[in-house]
C-alpha atoms as a printed R data frame, in Angstrom:
    type eleno elety resid chain resno      x        y       z
1   ATOM     1    CA   UNK     A     1  9.132  -90.078 -50.872
2   ATOM     2    CA   UNK     A     2 11.271  -92.518 -52.572
3   ATOM     3    CA   UNK     A     3 15.001  -91.639 -53.588
4   ATOM     4    CA   UNK     A     4 14.330  -90.893 -57.334
5   ATOM     5    CA   UNK     A     5 13.555  -87.903 -59.377
6   ATOM     6    CA   UNK     A     6 13.889  -86.407 -62.636
7   ATOM     7    CA   UNK     A     7 15.411  -82.921 -63.535
8   ATOM     8    CA   UNK     A     8 15.545  -83.060 -67.266
9   ATOM     9    CA   UNK     A     9 14.720  -79.539 -68.539
10  ATOM    10    CA   UNK     A    10 17.007  -76.526 -68.606
11  ATOM    11    CA   UNK     A    11 17.571  -74.547 -65.621
12  ATOM    12    CA   UNK     A    12 15.940  -71.720 -67.208
13  ATOM    13    CA   UNK     A    13 12.734  -73.398 -67.672
14  ATOM    14    CA   UNK     A    14 12.707  -73.941 -63.866
15  ATOM    15    CA   UNK     A    15 13.435  -70.206 -63.284
16  ATOM    16    CA   UNK     A    16 10.620  -69.154 -65.435
17  ATOM    17    CA   UNK     A    17  8.256  -71.392 -63.420
18  ATOM    18    CA   UNK     A    18  9.708  -69.841 -60.192
19  ATOM    19    CA   UNK     A    19  9.079  -66.424 -61.677
20  ATOM    20    CA   UNK     A    20 11.485  -64.812 -59.625
21  ATOM    21    CA   UNK     A    21 12.607  -61.248 -60.909
22  ATOM    22    CA   UNK     A    22 16.387  -60.163 -60.927
23  ATOM    23    CA   UNK     A    23 19.483  -61.558 -62.309
24  ATOM    24    CA   UNK     A    24 20.340  -65.168 -61.971
25  ATOM    25    CA   UNK     A    25 23.726  -66.532 -60.950
26  ATOM    26    CA   UNK     A    26 23.781  -69.564 -63.046
27  ATOM    27    CA   UNK     A    27 26.250  -72.082 -62.240
28  ATOM    28    CA   UNK     A    28 24.806  -74.983 -64.120
29  ATOM    29    CA   UNK     A    29 24.725  -73.808 -67.838
30  ATOM    30    CA   UNK     A    30 22.355  -73.534 -70.920
31  ATOM    31    CA   UNK     A    31 22.002  -77.161 -71.741
32  ATOM    32    CA   UNK     A    32 19.212  -79.355 -70.466
33  ATOM    33    CA   UNK     A    33 20.036  -80.932 -67.249
34  ATOM    34    CA   UNK     A    34 19.209  -84.422 -68.416
35  ATOM    35    CA   UNK     A    35 18.561  -86.141 -65.157
36  ATOM    36    CA   UNK     A    36 15.758  -88.659 -65.891
37  ATOM    37    CA   UNK     A    37 16.841  -90.856 -62.932
38  ATOM    38    CA   UNK     A    38 18.356  -88.449 -60.292
39  ATOM    39    CA   UNK     A    39 19.499  -90.590 -57.259
40  ATOM    40    CA   UNK     A    40 20.931  -89.892 -53.779
41  ATOM    41    CA   UNK     A    41 24.464  -88.559 -53.647
42  ATOM    42    CA   UNK     A    42 24.172  -86.999 -57.119
43  ATOM    43    CA   UNK     A    43 24.701  -83.472 -57.770
44  ATOM    44    CA   UNK     A    44 21.312  -81.891 -58.468
45  ATOM    45    CA   UNK     A    45 20.175  -78.323 -59.410
46  ATOM    46    CA   UNK     A    46 19.166  -76.345 -56.486
47  ATOM    47    CA   UNK     A    47 18.073  -72.618 -56.145
48  ATOM    48    CA   UNK     A    48 18.835  -70.608 -53.138
49  ATOM    49    CA   UNK     A    49 19.281  -66.855 -52.408
50  ATOM    50    CA   UNK     A    50 22.489  -65.226 -51.070
51  ATOM    51    CA   UNK     A    51 23.039  -61.648 -50.862
52  ATOM    52    CA   UNK     A    52 19.901  -60.661 -52.470
53  ATOM    53    CA   UNK     A    53 20.608  -62.989 -55.761
54  ATOM    54    CA   UNK     A    54 19.040  -66.066 -56.743
55  ATOM    55    CA   UNK     A    55 21.625  -68.909 -57.469
56  ATOM    56    CA   UNK     A    56 21.218  -71.998 -59.376
57  ATOM    57    CA   UNK     A    57 24.121  -74.437 -58.229
58  ATOM    58    CA   UNK     A    58 24.605  -78.211 -58.493
59  ATOM    59    CA   UNK     A    59 24.433  -79.627 -54.822
60  ATOM    60    CA   UNK     A    60 24.760  -83.105 -53.429
61  ATOM    61    CA   UNK     A    61 21.439  -84.552 -52.860
62  ATOM    62    CA   UNK     A    62 21.801  -85.895 -49.193
63  ATOM    63    CA   UNK     A    63 23.286  -84.246 -45.875
64  ATOM    64    CA   UNK     A    64 23.956  -85.144 -42.337
65  ATOM    65    CA   UNK     A    65 25.765  -83.180 -39.582
66  ATOM    66    CA   UNK     A    66 29.296  -83.749 -39.020
67  ATOM    67    CA   UNK     A    67 28.736  -85.816 -35.815
68  ATOM    68    CA   UNK     A    68 26.329  -88.431 -37.386
69  ATOM    69    CA   UNK     A    69 29.290  -90.566 -38.411
70  ATOM    70    CA   UNK     A    70 27.192  -93.951 -38.040
71  ATOM    71    CA   UNK     A    71 24.548  -93.513 -40.891
72  ATOM    72    CA   UNK     A    72 24.257  -92.462 -44.550
73  ATOM    73    CA   UNK     A    73 23.287  -88.973 -45.274
74  ATOM    74    CA   UNK     A    74 19.327  -88.551 -45.325
75  ATOM    75    CA   UNK     A    75 17.787  -87.179 -48.417
76  ATOM    76    CA   UNK     A    76 14.654  -86.099 -46.964
77  ATOM    77    CA   UNK     A    77 13.533  -84.331 -43.591
78  ATOM    78    CA   UNK     A    78  9.893  -84.817 -42.118
79  ATOM    79    CA   UNK     A    79  7.952  -81.520 -41.890
80  ATOM    80    CA   UNK     A    80  6.730  -82.490 -38.713
81  ATOM    81    CA   UNK     A    81 10.028  -82.056 -36.925
82  ATOM    82    CA   UNK     A    82 12.504  -80.559 -39.133
83  ATOM    83    CA   UNK     A    83 12.316  -77.095 -37.318
84  ATOM    84    CA   UNK     A    84 12.947  -78.341 -33.893
85  ATOM    85    CA   UNK     A    85 14.772  -81.723 -34.118
86  ATOM    86    CA   UNK     A    86 18.667  -81.569 -33.315
87  ATOM    87    CA   UNK     A    87 19.663  -83.391 -36.575
88  ATOM    88    CA   UNK     A    88 18.722  -80.609 -39.088
89  ATOM    89    CA   UNK     A    89 19.251  -77.777 -36.755
90  ATOM    90    CA   UNK     A    90 22.393  -76.530 -38.477
91  ATOM    91    CA   UNK     A    91 20.630  -76.078 -41.822
92  ATOM    92    CA   UNK     A    92 17.076  -75.300 -40.990
93  ATOM    93    CA   UNK     A    93 17.824  -71.659 -41.572
94  ATOM    94    CA   UNK     A    94 19.356  -72.233 -45.077
95  ATOM    95    CA   UNK     A    95 16.288  -72.657 -47.228
96  ATOM    96    CA   UNK     A    96 16.262  -73.719 -50.990
97  ATOM    97    CA   UNK     A    97 14.128  -74.955 -53.677
98  ATOM    98    CA   UNK     A    98 14.845  -78.237 -55.564
99  ATOM    99    CA   UNK     A    99 13.065  -77.910 -58.935
100 ATOM   100    CA   UNK     A   100 12.014  -81.290 -60.381
101 ATOM   101    CA   UNK     A   101  9.902  -82.503 -63.250
102 ATOM   102    CA   UNK     A   102  8.588  -85.671 -61.373
103 ATOM   103    CA   UNK     A   103  9.642  -88.166 -58.705
104 ATOM   104    CA   UNK     A   104  9.219  -91.958 -58.665
105 ATOM   105    CA   UNK     A   105  7.550  -94.286 -55.930
106 ATOM   106    CA   UNK     A   106  7.452  -98.040 -55.718
107 ATOM   107    CA   UNK     A   107  4.267  -99.994 -54.998
108 ATOM   108    CA   UNK     A   108  3.874 -103.564 -54.102
109 ATOM   109    CA   UNK     A   109  1.200 -105.035 -56.341
110 ATOM   110    CA   UNK     A   110  2.037 -108.533 -55.803
111 ATOM   111    CA   UNK     A   111  4.368 -109.281 -58.594
112 ATOM   112    CA   UNK     A   112  7.932 -110.464 -58.503
113 ATOM   113    CA   UNK     A   113  9.088 -106.900 -58.281
114 ATOM   114    CA   UNK     A   114  7.606 -103.701 -56.959
115 ATOM   115    CA   UNK     A   115  5.895 -101.287 -59.707
116 ATOM   116    CA   UNK     A   116  7.382  -98.129 -60.202
117 ATOM   117    CA   UNK     A   117  5.247  -95.044 -60.615
118 ATOM   118    CA   UNK     A   118  6.072  -91.528 -61.863
119 ATOM   119    CA   UNK     A   119  4.362  -88.650 -60.115
120 ATOM   120    CA   UNK     A   120  4.141  -85.102 -61.973
121 ATOM   121    CA   UNK     A   121  1.951  -82.023 -62.179
122 ATOM   122    CA   UNK     A   122 -1.410  -82.455 -63.973
123 ATOM   123    CA   UNK     A   123 -0.549  -79.589 -66.219
124 ATOM   124    CA   UNK     A   124  3.166  -80.632 -66.694
125 ATOM   125    CA   UNK     A   125  4.632  -77.629 -65.093
126 ATOM   126    CA   UNK     A   126  7.884  -77.859 -62.856
127 ATOM   127    CA   UNK     A   127  7.515  -78.989 -59.274
128 ATOM   128    CA   UNK     A   128  9.104  -76.748 -56.691
129 ATOM   129    CA   UNK     A   129 10.161  -78.744 -53.600
130 ATOM   130    CA   UNK     A   130 10.815  -77.052 -50.309
131 ATOM   131    CA   UNK     A   131 14.465  -77.965 -49.344
132 ATOM   132    CA   UNK     A   132 17.162  -76.998 -46.810
133 ATOM   133    CA   UNK     A   133 20.733  -77.515 -47.048
134 ATOM   134    CA   UNK     A   134 24.446  -76.821 -46.400
135 ATOM   135    CA   UNK     A   135 24.785  -74.466 -49.510
136 ATOM   136    CA   UNK     A   136 27.519  -73.201 -51.753
137 ATOM   137    CA   UNK     A   137 29.253  -70.192 -50.306
138 ATOM   138    CA   UNK     A   138 28.776  -71.178 -46.724
139 ATOM   139    CA   UNK     A   139 31.418  -72.212 -44.361
140 ATOM   140    CA   UNK     A   140 32.730  -75.792 -44.471
141 ATOM   141    CA   UNK     A   141 31.741  -76.135 -48.019
142 ATOM   142    CA   UNK     A   142 33.261  -79.694 -48.293
143 ATOM   143    CA   UNK     A   143 29.937  -80.819 -46.494
144 ATOM   144    CA   UNK     A   144 27.605  -79.088 -49.005
145 ATOM   145    CA   UNK     A   145 24.486  -81.176 -49.516
146 ATOM   146    CA   UNK     A   146 20.672  -80.628 -49.242
147 ATOM   147    CA   UNK     A   147 17.534  -82.527 -48.121
148 ATOM   148    CA   UNK     A   148 13.845  -82.272 -49.655
149 ATOM   149    CA   UNK     A   149 11.171  -81.579 -46.925
150 ATOM   150    CA   UNK     A   150  8.336  -84.143 -46.797
151 ATOM   151    CA   UNK     A   151  4.844  -84.437 -45.514
152 ATOM   152    CA   UNK     A   152  2.100  -87.003 -45.144
153 ATOM   153    CA   UNK     A   153  0.484  -88.088 -48.455
154 ATOM   154    CA   UNK     A   154 -3.278  -87.425 -48.919
155 ATOM   155    CA   UNK     A   155 -5.961  -88.662 -51.116
156 ATOM   156    CA   UNK     A   156 -5.417  -91.095 -53.789
157 ATOM   157    CA   UNK     A   157 -1.564  -90.425 -53.620
158 ATOM   158    CA   UNK     A   158 -1.671  -92.415 -50.252
159 ATOM   159    CA   UNK     A   159 -2.058  -95.774 -52.394
160 ATOM   160    CA   UNK     A   160  1.492  -94.835 -53.878
161 ATOM   161    CA   UNK     A   161  3.297  -93.934 -50.867
162 ATOM   162    CA   UNK     A   162  2.625  -92.597 -47.279
163 ATOM   163    CA   UNK     A   163  5.179  -89.461 -47.750
164 ATOM   164    CA   UNK     A   164  5.296  -86.734 -50.355
165 ATOM   165    CA   UNK     A   165  7.541  -83.736 -50.975
166 ATOM   166    CA   UNK     A   166  6.452  -80.466 -49.784
167 ATOM   167    CA   UNK     A   167  5.620  -78.744 -53.134
168 ATOM   168    CA   UNK     A   168  5.146  -74.975 -52.983
169 ATOM   169    CA   UNK     A   169  3.404  -72.904 -55.480
170 ATOM   170    CA   UNK     A   170  5.515  -70.158 -57.078
171 ATOM   171    CA   UNK     A   171  4.556  -67.312 -54.802
172 ATOM   172    CA   UNK     A   172  5.281  -69.511 -51.696
173 ATOM   173    CA   UNK     A   173  8.452  -70.902 -53.246
174 ATOM   174    CA   UNK     A   174  9.865  -67.266 -53.418
175 ATOM   175    CA   UNK     A   175  8.609  -66.552 -49.938
176 ATOM   176    CA   UNK     A   176 10.316  -69.713 -48.785
177 ATOM   177    CA   UNK     A   177 13.495  -68.518 -50.355
178 ATOM   178    CA   UNK     A   178 13.439  -65.120 -49.117
179 ATOM   179    CA   UNK     A   179 15.905  -64.927 -46.027
180 ATOM   180    CA   UNK     A   180 13.736  -62.483 -44.470
181 ATOM   181    CA   UNK     A   181 10.976  -65.063 -44.156
182 ATOM   182    CA   UNK     A   182 10.862  -65.820 -40.525
183 ATOM   183    CA   UNK     A   183 11.673  -69.377 -39.359
184 ATOM   184    CA   UNK     A   184  8.133  -69.711 -37.842
185 ATOM   185    CA   UNK     A   185  6.412  -68.755 -40.958
186 ATOM   186    CA   UNK     A   186  8.660  -71.228 -42.876
187 ATOM   187    CA   UNK     A   187  7.696  -74.046 -40.726
188 ATOM   188    CA   UNK     A   188  4.026  -73.248 -41.020
189 ATOM   189    CA   UNK     A   189  4.385  -73.320 -44.873
190 ATOM   190    CA   UNK     A   190  6.108  -76.715 -44.809
191 ATOM   191    CA   UNK     A   191  3.400  -78.143 -42.596
192 ATOM   192    CA   UNK     A   192  0.318  -76.781 -43.993
193 ATOM   193    CA   UNK     A   193  0.890  -75.189 -47.405
194 ATOM   194    CA   UNK     A   194  2.300  -77.831 -49.827
195 ATOM   195    CA   UNK     A   195  0.328  -78.383 -52.980
196 ATOM   196    CA   UNK     A   196 -2.561  -80.952 -52.331
197 ATOM   197    CA   UNK     A   197 -2.874  -84.317 -54.140
198 ATOM   198    CA   UNK     A   198 -5.295  -83.188 -56.586
199 ATOM   199    CA   UNK     A   199 -2.425  -81.187 -58.420
200 ATOM   200    CA   UNK     A   200 -0.784  -84.350 -59.427
201 ATOM   201    CA   UNK     A   201 -1.400  -87.360 -61.423
202 ATOM   202    CA   UNK     A   202  0.614  -90.527 -61.615
203 ATOM   203    CA   UNK     A   203  1.184  -93.813 -63.724
204 ATOM   204    CA   UNK     A   204  3.251  -96.753 -64.130
205 ATOM   205    CA   UNK     A   205  6.574  -96.621 -65.753
206 ATOM   206    CA   UNK     A   206  9.325  -99.373 -66.904
207 ATOM   207    CA   UNK     A   207 11.164 -101.133 -63.962
208 ATOM   208    CA   UNK     A   208 14.219 -100.093 -65.767
209 ATOM   209    CA   UNK     A   209 13.978  -96.905 -63.482
210 ATOM   210    CA   UNK     A   210 15.060  -99.021 -60.413
211 ATOM   211    CA   UNK     A   211 18.617  -99.342 -61.883
212 ATOM   212    CA   UNK     A   212 20.576  -96.213 -61.404
213 ATOM   213    CA   UNK     A   213 22.693  -97.086 -64.388
214 ATOM   214    CA   UNK     A   214 19.537  -96.176 -66.648
215 ATOM   215    CA   UNK     A   215 19.273  -92.709 -67.484
216 ATOM   216    CA   UNK     A   216 17.337  -92.201 -70.676
217 ATOM   217    CA   UNK     A   217 13.952  -90.338 -71.445
218 ATOM   218    CA   UNK     A   218 12.104  -93.781 -71.962
219 ATOM   219    CA   UNK     A   219 12.233  -93.991 -68.258
220 ATOM   220    CA   UNK     A   220  9.472  -91.456 -68.097
221 ATOM   221    CA   UNK     A   221  7.072  -92.785 -70.568
222 ATOM   222    CA   UNK     A   222  3.743  -94.210 -69.101
223 ATOM   223    CA   UNK     A   223  2.943  -97.963 -69.274
224 ATOM   224    CA   UNK     A   224 -0.696  -97.102 -68.159
225 ATOM   225    CA   UNK     A   225 -3.248  -94.234 -68.430
226 ATOM   226    CA   UNK     A   226 -2.407  -91.467 -65.847
227 ATOM   227    CA   UNK     A   227 -4.530  -91.599 -62.554
228 ATOM   228    CA   UNK     A   228 -4.668  -89.038 -59.915
229 ATOM   229    CA   UNK     A   229 -6.700  -87.526 -57.075
230 ATOM   230    CA   UNK     A   230 -8.811  -90.598 -56.124
231 ATOM   231    CA   UNK     A   231 -6.830  -94.016 -56.587
232 ATOM   232    CA   UNK     A   232 -3.961  -95.745 -58.095
233 ATOM   233    CA   UNK     A   233 -4.668  -96.896 -61.860
234 ATOM   234    CA   UNK     A   234 -4.480 -100.612 -61.897
235 ATOM   235    CA   UNK     A   235 -5.616 -100.755 -65.434
């Protein structure tokens, strides 16, 4: 997946979608988050469970181990090797959910610039992305950050991009967040239980989203009729 997403509704809308009982430790506030063009290194809303309580914290999008000094912090981790590779070994046990409204991908359609597409749930509901990270309250908090787990795309979504976030249904998201869920079970969820392409639709949006200085709601307005499930809409 490409490095742009939206988190514009309020955190309690995302909590309602997660449908997780119990008191929320909210470190984000009551106002809408307002991120229409979230980019790497930004502080984004992240859910995690600590000491049996659900936390909503602002956490930097991107993370790398302290020994990886020669590269920028990755923002994504591939489901195929995240559980066993050395790079993410430190944070694989620390599961989180990044709740988003949509994400963006860019497609080469032969024009002078690649065409951005917005991808969202067909029903407009929040998208719960499986994530891992070095989270608030853990040791070495100065290195807090998270990555979103990705998998191969399928169906018509392949025409947009060959990777997609692992999006979990609410019941699976709650299981993912539960520290009691075994690591082996979490790996199988990441590999095999992400929501299918048929749950999403996509449409062209303004090329203005390519500039990180642009932040307004006009960035999520369609410039073509939504497509999804079968092919890119080139209308």
